[in-house]
Coordinates of C-alpha atoms in Angstrom, one line a residue:
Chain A
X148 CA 0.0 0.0 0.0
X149 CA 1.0 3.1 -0.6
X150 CA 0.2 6.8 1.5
X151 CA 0.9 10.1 0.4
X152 CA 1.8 12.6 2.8
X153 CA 2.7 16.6 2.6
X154 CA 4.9 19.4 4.2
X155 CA 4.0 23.2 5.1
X156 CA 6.9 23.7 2.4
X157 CA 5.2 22.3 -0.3
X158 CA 7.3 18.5 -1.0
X159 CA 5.1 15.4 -1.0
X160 CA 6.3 12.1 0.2
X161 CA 4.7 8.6 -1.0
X162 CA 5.6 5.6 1.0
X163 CA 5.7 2.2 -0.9
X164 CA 7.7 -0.2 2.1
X165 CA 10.5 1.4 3.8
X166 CA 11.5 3.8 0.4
X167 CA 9.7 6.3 -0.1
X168 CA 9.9 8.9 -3.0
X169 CA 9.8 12.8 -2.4
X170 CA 8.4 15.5 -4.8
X171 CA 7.1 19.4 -5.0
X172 CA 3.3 19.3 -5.2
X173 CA 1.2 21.3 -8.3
X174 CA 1.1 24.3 -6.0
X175 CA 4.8 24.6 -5.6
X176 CA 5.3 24.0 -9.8
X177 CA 2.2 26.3 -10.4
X178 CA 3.7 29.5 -7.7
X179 CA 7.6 28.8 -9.2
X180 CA 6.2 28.8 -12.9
X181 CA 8.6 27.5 -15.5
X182 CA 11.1 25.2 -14.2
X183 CA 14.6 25.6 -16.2
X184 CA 16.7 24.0 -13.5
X185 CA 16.9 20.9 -10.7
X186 CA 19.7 20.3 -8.9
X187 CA 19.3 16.6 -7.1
X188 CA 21.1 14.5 -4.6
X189 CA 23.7 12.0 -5.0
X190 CA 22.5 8.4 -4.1
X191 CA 24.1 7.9 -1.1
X192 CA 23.7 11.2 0.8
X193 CA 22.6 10.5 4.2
X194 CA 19.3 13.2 4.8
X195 CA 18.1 14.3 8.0
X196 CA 14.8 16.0 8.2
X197 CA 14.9 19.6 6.6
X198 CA 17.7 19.4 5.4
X199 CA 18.2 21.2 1.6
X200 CA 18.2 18.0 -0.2
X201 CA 17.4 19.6 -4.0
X202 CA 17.1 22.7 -5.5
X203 CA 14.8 23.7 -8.2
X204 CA 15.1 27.0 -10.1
X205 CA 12.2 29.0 -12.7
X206 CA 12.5 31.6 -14.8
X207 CA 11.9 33.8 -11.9
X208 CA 12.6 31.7 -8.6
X209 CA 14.8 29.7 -7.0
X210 CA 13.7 27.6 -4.4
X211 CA 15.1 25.0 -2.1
X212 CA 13.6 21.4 -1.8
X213 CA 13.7 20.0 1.9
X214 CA 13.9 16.4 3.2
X215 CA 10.6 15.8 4.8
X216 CA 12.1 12.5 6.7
X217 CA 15.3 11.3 8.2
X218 CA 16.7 8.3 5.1
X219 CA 19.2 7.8 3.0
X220 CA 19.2 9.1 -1.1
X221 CA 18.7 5.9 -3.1
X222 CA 17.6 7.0 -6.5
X223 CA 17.2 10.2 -8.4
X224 CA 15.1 11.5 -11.2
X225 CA 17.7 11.3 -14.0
X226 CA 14.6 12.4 -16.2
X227 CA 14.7 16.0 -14.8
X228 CA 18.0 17.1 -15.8
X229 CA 17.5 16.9 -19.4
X230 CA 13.5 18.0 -18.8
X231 CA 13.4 20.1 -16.1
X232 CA 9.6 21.3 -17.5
X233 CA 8.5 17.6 -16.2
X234 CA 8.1 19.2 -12.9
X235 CA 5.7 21.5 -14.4
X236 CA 3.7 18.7 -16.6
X237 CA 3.7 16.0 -13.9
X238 CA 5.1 17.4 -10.7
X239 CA 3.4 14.6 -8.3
X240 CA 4.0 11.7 -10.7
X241 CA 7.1 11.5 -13.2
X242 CA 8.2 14.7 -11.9
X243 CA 9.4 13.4 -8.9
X244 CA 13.0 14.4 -7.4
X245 CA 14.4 11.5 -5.3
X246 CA 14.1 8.6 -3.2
X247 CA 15.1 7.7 0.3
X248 CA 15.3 4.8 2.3
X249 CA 13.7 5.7 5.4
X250 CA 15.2 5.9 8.9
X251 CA 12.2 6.6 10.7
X252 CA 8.9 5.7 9.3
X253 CA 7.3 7.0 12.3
X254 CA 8.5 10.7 11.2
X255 CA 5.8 10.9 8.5
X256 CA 2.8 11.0 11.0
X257 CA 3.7 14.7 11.8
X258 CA 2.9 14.9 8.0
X259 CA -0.4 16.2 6.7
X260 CA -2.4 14.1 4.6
X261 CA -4.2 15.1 1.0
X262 CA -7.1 16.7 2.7
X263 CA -5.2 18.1 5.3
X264 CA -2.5 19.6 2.6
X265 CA -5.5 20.9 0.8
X266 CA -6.9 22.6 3.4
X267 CA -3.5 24.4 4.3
X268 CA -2.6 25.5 0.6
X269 CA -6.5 26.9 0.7
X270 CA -5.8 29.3 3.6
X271 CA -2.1 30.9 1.9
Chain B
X181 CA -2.1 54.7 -11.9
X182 CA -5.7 56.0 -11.1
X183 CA -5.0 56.2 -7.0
X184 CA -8.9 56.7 -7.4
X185 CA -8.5 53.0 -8.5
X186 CA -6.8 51.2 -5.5
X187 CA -8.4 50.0 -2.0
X188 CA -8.2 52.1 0.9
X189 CA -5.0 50.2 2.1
X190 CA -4.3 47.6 -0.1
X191 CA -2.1 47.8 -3.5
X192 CA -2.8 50.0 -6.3
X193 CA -4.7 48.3 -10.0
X194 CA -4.8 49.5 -13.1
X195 CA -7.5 49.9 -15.3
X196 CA -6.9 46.3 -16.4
X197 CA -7.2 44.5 -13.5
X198 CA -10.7 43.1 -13.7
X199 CA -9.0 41.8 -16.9
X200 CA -5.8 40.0 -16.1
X201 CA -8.2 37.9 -13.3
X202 CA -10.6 37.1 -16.3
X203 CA -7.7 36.2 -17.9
X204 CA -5.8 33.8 -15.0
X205 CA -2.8 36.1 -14.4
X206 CA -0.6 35.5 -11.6
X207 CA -0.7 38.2 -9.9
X208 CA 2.3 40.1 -7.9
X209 CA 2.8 43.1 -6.2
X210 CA 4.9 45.4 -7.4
X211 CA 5.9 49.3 -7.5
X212 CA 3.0 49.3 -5.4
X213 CA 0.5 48.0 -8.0
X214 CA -0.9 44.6 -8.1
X215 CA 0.5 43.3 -11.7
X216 CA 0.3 40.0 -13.7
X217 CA 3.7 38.3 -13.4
X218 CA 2.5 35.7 -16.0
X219 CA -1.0 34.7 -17.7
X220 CA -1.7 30.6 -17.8
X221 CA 0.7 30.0 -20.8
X222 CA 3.4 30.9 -18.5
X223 CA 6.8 33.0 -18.9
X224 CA 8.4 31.2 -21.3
X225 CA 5.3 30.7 -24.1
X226 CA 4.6 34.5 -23.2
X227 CA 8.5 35.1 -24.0
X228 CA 8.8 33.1 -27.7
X229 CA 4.8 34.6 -28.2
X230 CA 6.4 38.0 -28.2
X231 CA 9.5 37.1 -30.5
X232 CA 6.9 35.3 -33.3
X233 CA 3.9 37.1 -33.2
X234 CA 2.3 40.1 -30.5
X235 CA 2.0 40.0 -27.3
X236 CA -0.3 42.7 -24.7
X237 CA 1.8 44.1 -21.8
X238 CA 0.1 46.0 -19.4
X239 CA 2.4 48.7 -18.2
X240 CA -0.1 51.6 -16.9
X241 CA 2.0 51.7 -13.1
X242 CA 4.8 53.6 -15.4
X243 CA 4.9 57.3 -14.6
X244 CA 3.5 59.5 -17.6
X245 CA 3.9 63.2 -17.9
X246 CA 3.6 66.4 -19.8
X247 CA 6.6 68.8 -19.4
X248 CA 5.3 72.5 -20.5
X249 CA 7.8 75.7 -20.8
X250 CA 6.4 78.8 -19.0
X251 CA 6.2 82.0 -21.2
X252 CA 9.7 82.9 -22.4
X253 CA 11.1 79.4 -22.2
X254 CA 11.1 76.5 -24.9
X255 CA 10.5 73.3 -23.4
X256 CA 13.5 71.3 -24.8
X257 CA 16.2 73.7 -23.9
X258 CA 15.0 73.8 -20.2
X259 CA 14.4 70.0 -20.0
X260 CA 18.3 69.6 -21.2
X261 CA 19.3 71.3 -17.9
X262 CA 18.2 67.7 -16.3
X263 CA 19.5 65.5 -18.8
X264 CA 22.3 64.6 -21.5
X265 CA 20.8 64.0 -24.2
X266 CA 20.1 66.2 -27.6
X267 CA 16.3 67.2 -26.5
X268 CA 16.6 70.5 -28.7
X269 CA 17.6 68.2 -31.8
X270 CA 14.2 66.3 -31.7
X271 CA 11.7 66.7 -34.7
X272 CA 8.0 66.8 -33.7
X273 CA 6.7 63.1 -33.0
X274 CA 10.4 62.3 -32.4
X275 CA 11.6 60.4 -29.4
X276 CA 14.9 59.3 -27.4
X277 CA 15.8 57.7 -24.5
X278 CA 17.5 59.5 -21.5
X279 CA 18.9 59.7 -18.1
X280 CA 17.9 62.1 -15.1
X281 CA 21.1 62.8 -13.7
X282 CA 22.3 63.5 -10.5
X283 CA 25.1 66.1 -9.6
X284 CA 27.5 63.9 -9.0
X285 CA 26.8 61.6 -12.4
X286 CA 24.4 59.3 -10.5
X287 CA 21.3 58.0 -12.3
X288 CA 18.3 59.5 -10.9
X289 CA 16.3 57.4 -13.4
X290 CA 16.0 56.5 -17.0
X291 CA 13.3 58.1 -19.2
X292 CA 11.6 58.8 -22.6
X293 CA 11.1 61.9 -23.8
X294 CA 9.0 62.8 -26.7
X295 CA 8.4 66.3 -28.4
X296 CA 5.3 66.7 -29.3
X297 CA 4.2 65.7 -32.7
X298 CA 2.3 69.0 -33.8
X299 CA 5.0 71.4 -34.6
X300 CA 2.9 74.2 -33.0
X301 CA 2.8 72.7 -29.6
X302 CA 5.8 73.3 -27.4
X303 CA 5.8 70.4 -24.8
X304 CA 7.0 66.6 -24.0
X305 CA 5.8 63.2 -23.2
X306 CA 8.1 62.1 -20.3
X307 CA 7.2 58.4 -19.6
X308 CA 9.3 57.4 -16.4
X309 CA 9.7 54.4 -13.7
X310 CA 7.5 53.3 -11.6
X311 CA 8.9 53.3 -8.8
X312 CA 11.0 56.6 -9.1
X313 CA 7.6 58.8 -10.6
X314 CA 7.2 60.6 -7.6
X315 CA 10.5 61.9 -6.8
X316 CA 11.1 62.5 -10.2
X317 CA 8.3 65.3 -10.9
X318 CA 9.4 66.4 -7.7
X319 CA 12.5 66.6 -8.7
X320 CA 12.1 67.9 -12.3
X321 CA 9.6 70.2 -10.7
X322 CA 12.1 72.0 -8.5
X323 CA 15.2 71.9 -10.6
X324 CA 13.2 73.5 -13.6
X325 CA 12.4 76.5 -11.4
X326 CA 9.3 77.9 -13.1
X327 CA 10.8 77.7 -16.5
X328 CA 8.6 74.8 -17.2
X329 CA 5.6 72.4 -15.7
X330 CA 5.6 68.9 -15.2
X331 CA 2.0 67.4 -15.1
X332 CA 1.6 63.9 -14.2
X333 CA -1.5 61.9 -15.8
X334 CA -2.3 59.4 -13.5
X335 CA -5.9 59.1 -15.5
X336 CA -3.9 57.4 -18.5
X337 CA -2.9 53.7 -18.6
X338 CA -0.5 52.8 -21.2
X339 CA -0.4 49.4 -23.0
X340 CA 2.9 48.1 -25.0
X341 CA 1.7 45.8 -27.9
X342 CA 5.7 44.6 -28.8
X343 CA 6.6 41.8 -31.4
X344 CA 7.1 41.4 -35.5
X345 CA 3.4 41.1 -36.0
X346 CA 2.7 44.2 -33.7
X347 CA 2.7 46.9 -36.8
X348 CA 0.3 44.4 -39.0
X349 CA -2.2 44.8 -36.1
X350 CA -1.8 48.3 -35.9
X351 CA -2.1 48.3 -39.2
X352 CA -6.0 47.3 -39.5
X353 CA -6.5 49.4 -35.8
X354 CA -4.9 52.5 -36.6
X355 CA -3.2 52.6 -40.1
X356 CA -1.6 56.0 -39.4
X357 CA -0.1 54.2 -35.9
X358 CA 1.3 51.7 -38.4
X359 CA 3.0 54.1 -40.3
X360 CA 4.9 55.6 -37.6
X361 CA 8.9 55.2 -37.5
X362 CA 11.0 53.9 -35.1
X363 CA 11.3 55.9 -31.4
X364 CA 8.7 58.5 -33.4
X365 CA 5.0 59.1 -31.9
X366 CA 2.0 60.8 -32.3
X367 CA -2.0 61.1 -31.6
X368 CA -3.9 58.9 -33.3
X369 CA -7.4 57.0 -32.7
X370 CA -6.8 53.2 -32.0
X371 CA -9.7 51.4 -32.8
X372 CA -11.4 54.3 -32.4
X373 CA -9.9 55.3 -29.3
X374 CA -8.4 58.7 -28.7
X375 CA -4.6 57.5 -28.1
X376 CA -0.9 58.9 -27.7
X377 CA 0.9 56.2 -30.1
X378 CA 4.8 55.7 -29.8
X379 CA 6.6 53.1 -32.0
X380 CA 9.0 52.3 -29.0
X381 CA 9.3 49.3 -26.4
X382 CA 11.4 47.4 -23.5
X383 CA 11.1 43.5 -25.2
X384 CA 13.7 44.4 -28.3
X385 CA 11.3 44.2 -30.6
X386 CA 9.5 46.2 -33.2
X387 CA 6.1 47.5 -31.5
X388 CA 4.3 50.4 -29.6
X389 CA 3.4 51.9 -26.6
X390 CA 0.0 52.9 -26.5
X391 CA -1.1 56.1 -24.0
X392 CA -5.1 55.8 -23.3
X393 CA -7.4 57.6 -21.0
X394 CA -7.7 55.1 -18.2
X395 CA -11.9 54.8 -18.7
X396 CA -10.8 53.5 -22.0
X397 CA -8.4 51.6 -21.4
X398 CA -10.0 48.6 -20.9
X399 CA -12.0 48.1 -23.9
X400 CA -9.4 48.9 -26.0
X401 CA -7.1 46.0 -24.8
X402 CA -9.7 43.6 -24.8
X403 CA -9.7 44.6 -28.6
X404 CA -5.9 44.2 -29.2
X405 CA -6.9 41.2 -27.5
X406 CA -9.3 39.8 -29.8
X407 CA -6.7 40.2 -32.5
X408 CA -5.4 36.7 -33.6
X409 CA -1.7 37.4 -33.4
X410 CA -2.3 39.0 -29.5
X411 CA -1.8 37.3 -26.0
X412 CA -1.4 38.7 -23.3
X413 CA 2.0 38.8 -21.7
X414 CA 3.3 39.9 -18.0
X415 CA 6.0 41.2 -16.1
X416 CA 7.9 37.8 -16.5
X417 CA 8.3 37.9 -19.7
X418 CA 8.7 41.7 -19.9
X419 CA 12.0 40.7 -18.1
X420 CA 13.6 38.1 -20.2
X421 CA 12.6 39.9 -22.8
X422 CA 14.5 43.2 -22.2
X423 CA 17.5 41.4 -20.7
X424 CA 18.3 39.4 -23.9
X425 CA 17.5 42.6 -25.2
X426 CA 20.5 44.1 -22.8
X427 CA 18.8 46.6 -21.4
X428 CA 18.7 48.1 -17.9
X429 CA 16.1 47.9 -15.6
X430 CA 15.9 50.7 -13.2
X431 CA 17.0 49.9 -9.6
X432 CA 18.9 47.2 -10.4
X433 CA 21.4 47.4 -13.6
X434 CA 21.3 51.6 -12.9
X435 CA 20.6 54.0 -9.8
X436 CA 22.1 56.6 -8.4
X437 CA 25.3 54.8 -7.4
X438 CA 25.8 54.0 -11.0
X439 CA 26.8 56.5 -13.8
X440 CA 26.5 56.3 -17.4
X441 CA 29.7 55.6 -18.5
X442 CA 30.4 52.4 -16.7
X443 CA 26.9 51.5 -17.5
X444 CA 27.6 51.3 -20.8
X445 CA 24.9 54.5 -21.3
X446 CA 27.7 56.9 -23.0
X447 CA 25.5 56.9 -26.2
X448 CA 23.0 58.6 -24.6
X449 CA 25.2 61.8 -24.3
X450 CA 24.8 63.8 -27.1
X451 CA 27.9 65.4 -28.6
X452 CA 26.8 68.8 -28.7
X453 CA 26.2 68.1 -24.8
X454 CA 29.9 66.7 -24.1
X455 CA 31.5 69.8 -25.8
X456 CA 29.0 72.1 -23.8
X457 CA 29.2 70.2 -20.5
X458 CA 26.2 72.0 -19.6
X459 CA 24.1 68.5 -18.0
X460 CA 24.3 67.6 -14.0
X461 CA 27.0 65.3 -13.0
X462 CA 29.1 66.7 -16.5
X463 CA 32.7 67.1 -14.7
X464 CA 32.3 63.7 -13.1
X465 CA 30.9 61.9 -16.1
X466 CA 33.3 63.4 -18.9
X467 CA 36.0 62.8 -16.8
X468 CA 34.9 59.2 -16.9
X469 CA 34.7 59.0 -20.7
X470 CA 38.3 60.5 -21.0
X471 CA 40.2 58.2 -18.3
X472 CA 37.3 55.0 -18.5
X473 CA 35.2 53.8 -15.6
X474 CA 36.7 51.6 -12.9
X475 CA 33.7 49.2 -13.5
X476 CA 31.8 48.4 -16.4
X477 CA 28.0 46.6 -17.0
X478 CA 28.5 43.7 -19.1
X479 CA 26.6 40.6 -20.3
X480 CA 27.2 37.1 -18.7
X481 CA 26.6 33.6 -20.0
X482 CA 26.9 31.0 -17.1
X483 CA 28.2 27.3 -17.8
X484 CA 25.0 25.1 -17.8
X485 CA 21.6 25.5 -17.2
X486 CA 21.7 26.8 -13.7
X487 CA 20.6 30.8 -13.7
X488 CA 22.2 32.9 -11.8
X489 CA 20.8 35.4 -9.5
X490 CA 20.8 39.3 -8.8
X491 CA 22.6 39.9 -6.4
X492 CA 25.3 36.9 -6.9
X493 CA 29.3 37.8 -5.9
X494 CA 31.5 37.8 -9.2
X495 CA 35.0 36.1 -9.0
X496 CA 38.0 35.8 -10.7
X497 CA 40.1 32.5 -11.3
X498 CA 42.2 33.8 -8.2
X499 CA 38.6 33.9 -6.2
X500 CA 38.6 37.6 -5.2
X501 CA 35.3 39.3 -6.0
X502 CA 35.6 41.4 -8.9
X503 CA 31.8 41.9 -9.5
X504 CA 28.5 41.5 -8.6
X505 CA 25.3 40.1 -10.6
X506 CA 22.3 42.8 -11.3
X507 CA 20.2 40.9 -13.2
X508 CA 19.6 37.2 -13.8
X509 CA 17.1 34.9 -15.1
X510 CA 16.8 32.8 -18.2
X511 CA 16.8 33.4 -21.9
X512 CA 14.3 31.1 -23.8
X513 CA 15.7 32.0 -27.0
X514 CA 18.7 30.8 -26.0
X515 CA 17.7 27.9 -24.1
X516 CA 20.2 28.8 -21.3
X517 CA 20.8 31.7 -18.2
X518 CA 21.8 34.6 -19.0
X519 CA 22.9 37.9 -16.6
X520 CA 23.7 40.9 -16.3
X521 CA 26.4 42.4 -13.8
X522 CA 29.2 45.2 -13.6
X523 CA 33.0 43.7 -13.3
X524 CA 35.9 45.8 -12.6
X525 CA 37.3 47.2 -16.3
X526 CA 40.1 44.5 -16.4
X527 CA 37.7 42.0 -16.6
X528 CA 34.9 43.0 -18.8
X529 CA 36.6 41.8 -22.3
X530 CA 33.9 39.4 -23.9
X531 CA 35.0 36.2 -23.4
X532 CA 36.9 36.4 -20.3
X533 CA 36.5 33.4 -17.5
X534 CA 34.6 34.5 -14.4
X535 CA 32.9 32.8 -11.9
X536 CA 29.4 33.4 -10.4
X537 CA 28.8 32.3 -6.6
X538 CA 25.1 30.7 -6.4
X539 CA 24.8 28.9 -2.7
X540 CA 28.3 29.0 -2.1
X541 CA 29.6 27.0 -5.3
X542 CA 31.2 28.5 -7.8
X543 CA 29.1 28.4 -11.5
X544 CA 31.7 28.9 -14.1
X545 CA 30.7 32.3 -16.4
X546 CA 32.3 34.0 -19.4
X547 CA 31.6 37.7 -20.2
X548 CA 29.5 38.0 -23.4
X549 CA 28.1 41.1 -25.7
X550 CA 25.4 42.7 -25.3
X551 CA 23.0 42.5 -26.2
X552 CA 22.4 38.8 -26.2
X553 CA 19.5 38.4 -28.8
X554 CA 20.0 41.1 -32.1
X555 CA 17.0 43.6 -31.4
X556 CA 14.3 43.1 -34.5
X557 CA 13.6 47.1 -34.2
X558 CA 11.7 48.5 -37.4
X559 CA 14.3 51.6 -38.3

């Protein structure tokens, strides 16, 4: 099963067993506009929670892309250096950033959930 | 724009704000106003709409003026006391870019300045920033000394319709608007509306500015709208636009800690006017021209597809700062960043290796011409 959880900085997480793989949501891609650049972490890089893991840069913005949870970089989206706009056509599916094997599952309960994200986007 | 316009406390609107909403913008504050930063298509689609076809830009939050000489006075003469540039030399209708300058060579602002297009009417359309339109008339107000007025008209908005289909829209709108030259203006109904027409723009493309009354304002860009070569455009792509185009943006690339010559502005001082020295700042400033600035503004072309940002430290290979980033952002014509930045003289040879610091790594640059796309202007 898998569970998709949110942070007040705009990144998603989905859970699928202990990896889970980390995004910006639509509102992030829709407020940055036109992603030109993403700068993504090496597989191996040990994250701690809010830590900058990523950057991702528009025509007008740059912005920094946090780690939600403690885990350790296992994967990341090769796709968006050559396609950076992907963030922009897909950013909560093929648009996704990286992936981390988690250190403490129990870290994404502080994490809203869809409705709970949707709610706090609604009042910004 | 129309003051009458805005919410007690919140920030000012143009005439077109009902509009951009209709029309999705994004919008932003800025100079005060509340302005579209982009429409749905986004910065980039606005950005290549503007080099193929037309695009809309609403730019009523720039400062519009009438400068008129009191008895005894001719308006150009006294209105050269401010600036550098040949104001006398201007033929009715014709137009030029200048600087307000400050006694000690400093930019107050940057400026057009129009004579009047009826040979019988001694005045000038002065269109000015944004965010420097109320010192300015201040400004021009005292240092004209009752040889001249300077009469804002805050109940005009002014829409730029910029891009190589621009004059065939004109064209079926306002025929004699079409036929205008190049930085040459003059009143003429659009579509039936009474407007101030300039062939003149910030994108570095061929196209017009377009004075209107504020009550008509709206209607008229909805019609320019309805034209099939138009979208509407915002201040995103007003940006990219005008820095591939390598000009400066007030407040950023010029101000008053910047002087013309090491921003690359020398053009805009007439000879007649460096013989005379008779312009504020004219010691400081032709001094500079004789001996060279310390600094100069110069384009930038980072390594890869990171942009870099206002703002940004400049090094050398040695790592000592030797610059600093003013502008930033990405060209979509060139499909990579592109800045703008002042380097000490030494370094400002196109094609010399710099460095850029973004987040505390270094992002290798070299030092390009400006501008960075060829303007498509219709001389």
């Amino acid at each position: 099963m898998s569970a998709v959880r949110f942070t007040e900085d705009h990144e998603w997480i989905r859970t699928e067993g202990d990896v889970a793989t980390v995004g910006i949501t639509d509102y992030a891609q829709q407020q940055l506009g036109d992603v030109v650049y993403v700068e993504l972490p090496q597989p191996g890089r040990a994250l701690a929670r809010g830590d900058e893991a990523a950057v991702v840069e528009s025509v007008k913005a740059a912005a920094e892309v946090y780690a939600p949870v403690d885990g350790e970089v296992v994967e990341a989206n090769g796709a968006l250096e050559g396609d950076p706009g992907l963030v922009n056509r897909a950013a909560q599916a093929e648009g996704w950033f990286f992936r981390v094997k988690l250190a403490s599952p129990a870290q994404l309960d502080a994490l809203m959930d869809e409705a709970g994200y949707a709610k706090f986007v609604e009042g910004l | 724009m129309g003051t009458a316009a805005s919410s007690a406390s919140g920030p000012l609107q143009t005439p077109l704000h009902a509009l951009h909403r209709e029309r999705g913008a994004r919008l932003v504050p800025f100079a005060g106003y509340e302005m579209p930063v982009q429409y749905p298509a986004g910065i980039i689609a606005e950005h290549r709409h503007t080099r193929g076809a037309a695009s809309l830009f609403d730019v009523s939050y720039m400062g519009q003026a009438t400068l008129r000489a009191a008895a005894g006075h001719d308006a150009a003469t006294v209105f050269e006391r401010l600036v550098p540039g040949d104001i006398v030399g201007l033929a009715p209708g014709q137009m030029r870019y200048t600087l307000l300058l400050a006694p000690d060579g400093g930019i107050r602002d940057d400026l057009m300045a129009m004579r009047a297009a009826d040979s019988a009417t001694d005045l000038l359309h002065l269109v000015v920033n944004a965010g420097t339109k109320d010192t300015d008339v201040a400004h021009m107000s005292a240092a004209l000394g009752g040889r001249a007025t300077v009469e804002r008209h805050d109940d005009r908005a002014l829409l730029a319709l910029q891009g190589p289909q621009a004059a065939a829209v004109m064209a079926r709108l306002a025929p004699d608007a079409a036929a205008l030259r190049f930085m040459h203006g003059a009143p003429v109904a659009v579509a039936g509306f009474p407007c101030l027409v300039m062939r003149s723009g910030y994108t570095g493309e061929d196209g017009f500015e377009i004075s209107v009354a504020d009550d008509a304002a709206e209607a008229l860009a909805r019609r320019l709208l309805a034209e099939p070569e138009v979208a509407p455009a915002g201040l995103g792509a007003r940006d990219s636009l005008r820095l591939e185009a390598g000009l400066c943006l007030y407040g950023h690339d010029i101000d008053r800690t910047t002087g013309p010559v090491e921003a690359g502005l020398a053009w805009t001082i007439a000879k007649r006017r460096r013989a005379a020295a008779d312009f504020p700042g004219a010691a400081p400033i032709l001094a500079a021209l004789v001996s060279g600035s310390a600094r100069r503004r110069v384009g930038l072309r980072p390594e890869g597809r990171q942009p870099v940002r206002e703002g940004a430290d400049i090094l050398d290979a040695a790592g000592d700062v030797v610059g600093r980033v003013t502008s930033g952002g990405w060209s979509p014509t060139l499909d990579a960043p592109i800045a703008m930045g002042y380097v000490a003289a030494g370094h400002a040879a196109p094609g010399t290796s710099l460095a850029v610091t973004m987040r505390g790594k270094a992002v290798a640059c070299a030092i390009a011409a400006l501008p960075f796309v060829v303007p498509n202007y219709r001389r």
